[in-house]
Amino acid sequence: QQPVQSPQAVILREGEDAVINCSSSKALYSVHWYRQKHGEAPVFLMILLKGGEQKGHEKISASFNEKKQQSSLYLTASQLSYSGTYFCGTESAGGGNKLTFGTGTQLKVEL
Amino acid sequence: NAGVTQTPKFQVLKTGQSMTLQCAQDMNHNSMYWYRQDPGMGLRLIYYSASEGTTDKGEVPNGYNVSRLNKREFSLRLESAAPSQTSVYFCASSRYRTSGTDTQYFGPGTRLTVL
């Protein structure tokens, strides 16, 4: 079963912040975040492991709440280059590096 | 390094025709994957290969077959294409056989239309 992402779409003005959520009904071992620009391949952003710390990548960071099986991606001071579709990929315990991807969150950053 | 390459980039088939999508990686990765991406559905796993010589079904394997030809190459075959298989197909690879800590690297995709 696919993890649920929210919101489905968001429009920001440059410099604004956004939070994208990913929720699973299964016990998770890891959560992976990817960004995909229109017509391109998904590109890896970060991995969060069960028991691990919050990760950061420039002005993009993420957290993993193991009890709730949820992960959140935080984009601060958004830039035009942040536009794209963000996917979470979840791995269940014993999943063998198989990821189940959410349906994506479309983010558009405008001037 | 070219990373993950896929051929062809675009393909149009008629219902019932067969074709093979090719994927190759030059990163010496052990695991390889085939996904399809449909509007509003995200990426769904078709088949994967944890290591050379092994393949396993993913979420949506019906209508597809795969071959892990060697460590570098992983092909996806549609034996009798159907309009429901119109999609963008992505191949991906990762270093480790089984690990939740490893990232997947994606190819540029094949845009397939079945008429």
GROMACS .gro file of C-alpha atoms in nm:
model
  226
    1GLN     CA    1   0.000   0.000   0.000
    2GLN     CA    2   0.135   0.336  -0.105
    3PRO     CA    3   0.227   0.592   0.161
    4VAL     CA    4   0.005   0.899   0.165
    5GLN     CA    5   0.159   1.237   0.092
    6SER     CA    6   0.014   1.574   0.180
    7PRO     CA    7  -0.045   1.824   0.048
    8GLN     CA    8  -0.094   1.709  -0.311
    9ALA     CA    9   0.018   2.046  -0.442
   10VAL     CA   10   0.150   2.372  -0.305
   11ILE     CA   11   0.243   2.708  -0.454
   12LEU     CA   12   0.499   2.926  -0.278
   13ARG     CA   13   0.650   3.265  -0.332
   14GLU     CA   14   1.028   3.267  -0.333
   15GLY     CA   15   1.158   3.279   0.022
   16GLU     CA   16   0.858   3.110   0.182
   17ASP     CA   17   0.872   2.782   0.374
   18ALA     CA   18   0.686   2.456   0.312
   19VAL     CA   19   0.633   2.121   0.481
   20ILE     CA   20   0.553   1.800   0.293
   21ASN     CA   21   0.427   1.503   0.489
   22CYS     CA   22   0.448   1.130   0.420
   23SER     CA   23   0.247   0.880   0.620
   24SER     CA   24   0.247   0.500   0.609
   25SER     CA   25   0.021   0.234   0.756
   26LYS     CA   26   0.317  -0.005   0.787
   27ALA     CA   27   0.605  -0.016   1.032
   28LEU     CA   28   0.893   0.152   0.854
   29TYR     CA   29   1.265   0.092   0.847
   30SER     CA   30   1.358   0.390   0.635
   31VAL     CA   31   1.214   0.679   0.439
   32HIS     CA   32   1.375   0.814   0.122
   33TRP     CA   33   1.297   1.151  -0.035
   34TYR     CA   34   1.335   1.229  -0.407
   35ARG     CA   35   1.263   1.531  -0.622
   36GLN     CA   36   1.159   1.510  -0.986
   37LYS     CA   37   1.160   1.797  -1.233
   38HIS     CA   38   0.915   1.784  -1.522
   39GLY     CA   39   1.029   1.538  -1.789
   40GLU     CA   40   1.331   1.426  -1.587
   41ALA     CA   41   1.425   1.135  -1.365
   42PRO     CA   42   1.378   1.144  -0.987
   43VAL     CA   43   1.683   1.265  -0.799
   44PHE     CA   44   1.776   1.152  -0.448
   45LEU     CA   45   1.755   1.407  -0.166
   46MET     CA   46   1.804   1.216   0.159
   47ILE     CA   47   1.740   0.899   0.361
   48LEU     CA   48   1.604   0.881   0.713
   49LEU     CA   49   1.656   0.563   0.910
   50LYS     CA   50   1.464   0.426   1.203
   51GLY     CA   51   1.644   0.547   1.512
   52GLY     CA   52   1.842   0.800   1.312
   53GLU     CA   53   1.872   1.174   1.346
   54GLN     CA   54   1.703   1.441   1.144
   55LYS     CA   55   1.885   1.490   0.816
   56GLY     CA   56   1.966   1.811   0.636
   57HIS     CA   57   2.062   1.908   0.285
   58GLU     CA   58   2.126   2.280   0.228
   59LYS     CA   59   1.796   2.443   0.320
   60ILE     CA   60   1.603   2.118   0.292
   61SER     CA   61   1.574   1.894   0.596
   62ALA     CA   62   1.356   1.605   0.705
   63SER     CA   63   1.244   1.417   1.012
   64PHE     CA   64   1.112   1.068   1.082
   65ASN     CA   65   0.857   0.995   1.355
   66GLU     CA   66   0.887   0.620   1.412
   67LYS     CA   67   0.588   0.595   1.643
   68LYS     CA   68   0.354   0.753   1.391
   69GLN     CA   69   0.530   0.605   1.083
   70GLN     CA   70   0.548   0.953   0.940
   71SER     CA   71   0.816   1.162   0.777
   72SER     CA   72   0.816   1.532   0.702
   73LEU     CA   73   1.027   1.724   0.452
   74TYR     CA   74   1.101   2.087   0.540
   75LEU     CA   75   1.191   2.340   0.271
   76THR     CA   76   1.301   2.674   0.410
   77ALA     CA   77   1.355   3.000   0.225
   78SER     CA   78   1.240   2.836  -0.097
   79GLN     CA   79   1.412   2.908  -0.426
   80LEU     CA   80   1.282   2.882  -0.783
   81SER     CA   81   1.500   2.572  -0.825
   82TYR     CA   82   1.299   2.389  -0.558
   83SER     CA   83   1.004   2.357  -0.798
   84GLY     CA   84   0.919   1.999  -0.890
   85THR     CA   85   0.738   1.696  -0.759
   86TYR     CA   86   0.857   1.549  -0.429
   87PHE     CA   87   0.818   1.179  -0.359
   88CYS     CA   88   0.870   0.983  -0.044
   89GLY     CA   89   0.973   0.621  -0.076
   90THR     CA   90   0.920   0.397   0.224
   91GLU     CA   91   1.089   0.072   0.315
   92SER     CA   92   0.922  -0.167   0.555
   93ALA     CA   93   1.122  -0.375   0.801
   94GLY     CA   94   1.282  -0.660   0.608
   95GLY     CA   95   1.188  -0.492   0.283
   96GLY     CA   96   1.519  -0.562   0.112
   97ASN     CA   97   1.568  -0.215  -0.033
   98LYS     CA   98   1.234  -0.222  -0.208
   99LEU     CA   99   1.075   0.116  -0.190
  100THR     CA  100   0.706   0.195  -0.208
  101PHE     CA  101   0.660   0.548  -0.336
  102GLY     CA  102   0.390   0.795  -0.249
  103THR     CA  103   0.185   0.969  -0.516
  104GLY     CA  104   0.392   1.285  -0.492
  105THR     CA  105   0.356   1.650  -0.392
  106GLN     CA  106   0.380   1.912  -0.667
  107LEU     CA  107   0.568   2.219  -0.548
  108LYS     CA  108   0.583   2.539  -0.750
  109VAL     CA  109   0.789   2.835  -0.640
  110GLU     CA  110   0.708   3.170  -0.797
  111LEU     CA  111   0.874   3.510  -0.786
  112ASN     CA  112   3.039   0.759  -1.580
  113ALA     CA  113   2.712   0.756  -1.770
  114GLY     CA  114   2.521   0.629  -1.464
  115VAL     CA  115   2.199   0.454  -1.564
  116THR     CA  116   2.110   0.455  -1.933
  117GLN     CA  117   1.786   0.346  -2.096
  118THR     CA  118   1.687   0.278  -2.455
  119PRO     CA  119   1.476   0.376  -2.633
  120LYS     CA  120   1.370   0.718  -2.504
  121PHE     CA  121   1.037   0.711  -2.684
  122GLN     CA  122   0.835   0.427  -2.834
  123VAL     CA  123   0.491   0.389  -2.991
  124LEU     CA  124   0.343   0.041  -3.018
  125LYS     CA  125   0.021  -0.104  -3.147
  126THR     CA  126  -0.186  -0.327  -2.921
  127GLY     CA  127  -0.047  -0.679  -2.927
  128GLN     CA  128   0.306  -0.588  -3.035
  129SER     CA  129   0.604  -0.686  -2.825
  130MET     CA  130   0.913  -0.494  -2.729
  131THR     CA  131   1.205  -0.491  -2.489
  132LEU     CA  132   1.320  -0.192  -2.288
  133GLN     CA  133   1.691  -0.191  -2.220
  134CYS     CA  134   1.868  -0.064  -1.910
  135ALA     CA  135   2.237  -0.058  -1.824
  136GLN     CA  136   2.440   0.087  -1.536
  137ASP     CA  137   2.814   0.145  -1.511
  138MET     CA  138   2.837   0.198  -1.134
  139ASN     CA  139   2.900  -0.168  -1.045
  140HIS     CA  140   2.571  -0.178  -0.858
  141ASN     CA  141   2.421  -0.504  -0.739
  142SER     CA  142   2.052  -0.421  -0.740
  143MET     CA  143   1.840  -0.300  -1.029
  144TYR     CA  144   1.473  -0.202  -1.058
  145TRP     CA  145   1.201  -0.128  -1.310
  146TYR     CA  146   0.927   0.123  -1.227
  147ARG     CA  147   0.636   0.266  -1.416
  148GLN     CA  148   0.507   0.616  -1.356
  149ASP     CA  149   0.151   0.716  -1.437
  150PRO     CA  150  -0.011   1.055  -1.371
  151GLY     CA  151  -0.128   1.079  -1.011
  152MET     CA  152   0.009   0.734  -0.923
  153GLY     CA  153   0.370   0.804  -0.844
  154LEU     CA  154   0.632   0.536  -0.910
  155ARG     CA  155   0.524   0.174  -0.890
  156LEU     CA  156   0.770  -0.115  -0.882
  157ILE     CA  157   0.728  -0.370  -1.161
  158TYR     CA  158   1.021  -0.604  -1.104
  159TYR     CA  159   1.353  -0.587  -0.929
  160SER     CA  160   1.678  -0.781  -0.919
  161ALA     CA  161   1.863  -0.786  -0.589
  162SER     CA  162   2.171  -0.935  -0.751
  163GLU     CA  163   2.289  -1.090  -1.076
  164GLY     CA  164   2.092  -1.405  -1.147
  165THR     CA  165   1.789  -1.319  -0.932
  166THR     CA  166   1.464  -1.142  -1.012
  167ASP     CA  167   1.148  -1.083  -0.809
  168LYS     CA  168   0.805  -0.936  -0.868
  169GLY     CA  169   0.710  -0.593  -0.745
  170GLU     CA  170   0.369  -0.433  -0.707
  171VAL     CA  171   0.253  -0.445  -1.070
  172PRO     CA  172   0.428  -0.734  -1.256
  173ASN     CA  173   0.138  -0.856  -1.472
  174GLY     CA  174   0.208  -0.826  -1.844
  175TYR     CA  175   0.584  -0.791  -1.802
  176ASN     CA  176   0.890  -1.012  -1.792
  177VAL     CA  177   1.247  -0.924  -1.701
  178SER     CA  178   1.596  -1.056  -1.760
  179ARG     CA  179   1.906  -0.974  -1.558
  180LEU     CA  180   2.149  -1.038  -1.841
  181ASN     CA  181   2.459  -0.966  -1.633
  182LYS     CA  182   2.554  -0.732  -1.350
  183ARG     CA  183   2.525  -0.425  -1.575
  184GLU     CA  184   2.207  -0.493  -1.771
  185PHE     CA  185   1.843  -0.544  -1.676
  186SER     CA  186   1.580  -0.560  -1.949
  187LEU     CA  187   1.200  -0.533  -1.934
  188ARG     CA  188   0.987  -0.711  -2.193
  189LEU     CA  189   0.627  -0.653  -2.291
  190GLU     CA  190   0.511  -0.966  -2.470
  191SER     CA  191   0.174  -0.835  -2.591
  192ALA     CA  192   0.137  -0.464  -2.530
  193ALA     CA  193  -0.194  -0.321  -2.409
  194PRO     CA  194  -0.311   0.043  -2.390
  195SER     CA  195  -0.301   0.013  -2.009
  196GLN     CA  196   0.076  -0.018  -2.037
  197THR     CA  197   0.108   0.333  -2.173
  198SER     CA  198   0.337   0.495  -1.920
  199VAL     CA  199   0.683   0.630  -1.848
  200TYR     CA  200   0.921   0.352  -1.749
  201PHE     CA  201   1.218   0.417  -1.524
  202CYS     CA  202   1.507   0.187  -1.452
  203ALA     CA  203   1.706   0.236  -1.131
  204SER     CA  204   2.003   0.079  -0.957
  205SER     CA  205   2.153   0.073  -0.608
  206ARG     CA  206   2.480  -0.051  -0.470
  207TYR     CA  207   2.375  -0.303  -0.211
  208ARG     CA  208   2.177  -0.620  -0.241
  209THR     CA  209   1.961  -0.565   0.063
  210SER     CA  210   1.979  -0.244   0.257
  211GLY     CA  211   1.753   0.039   0.349
  212THR     CA  212   2.040   0.280   0.364
  213ASP     CA  213   2.129   0.294  -0.001
  214THR     CA  214   2.002   0.542  -0.255
  215GLN     CA  215   1.858   0.444  -0.589
  216TYR     CA  216   1.987   0.612  -0.905
  217PHE     CA  217   1.736   0.653  -1.184
  218GLY     CA  218   1.775   0.645  -1.559
  219PRO     CA  219   1.621   0.913  -1.785
  220GLY     CA  220   1.310   0.706  -1.859
  221THR     CA  221   1.133   0.558  -2.161
  222ARG     CA  222   0.806   0.714  -2.268
  223LEU     CA  223   0.587   0.435  -2.409
  224THR     CA  224   0.255   0.480  -2.585
  225VAL     CA  225   0.039   0.181  -2.680
  226LEU     CA  226  -0.232   0.254  -2.935
   0.00000   0.00000   0.00000
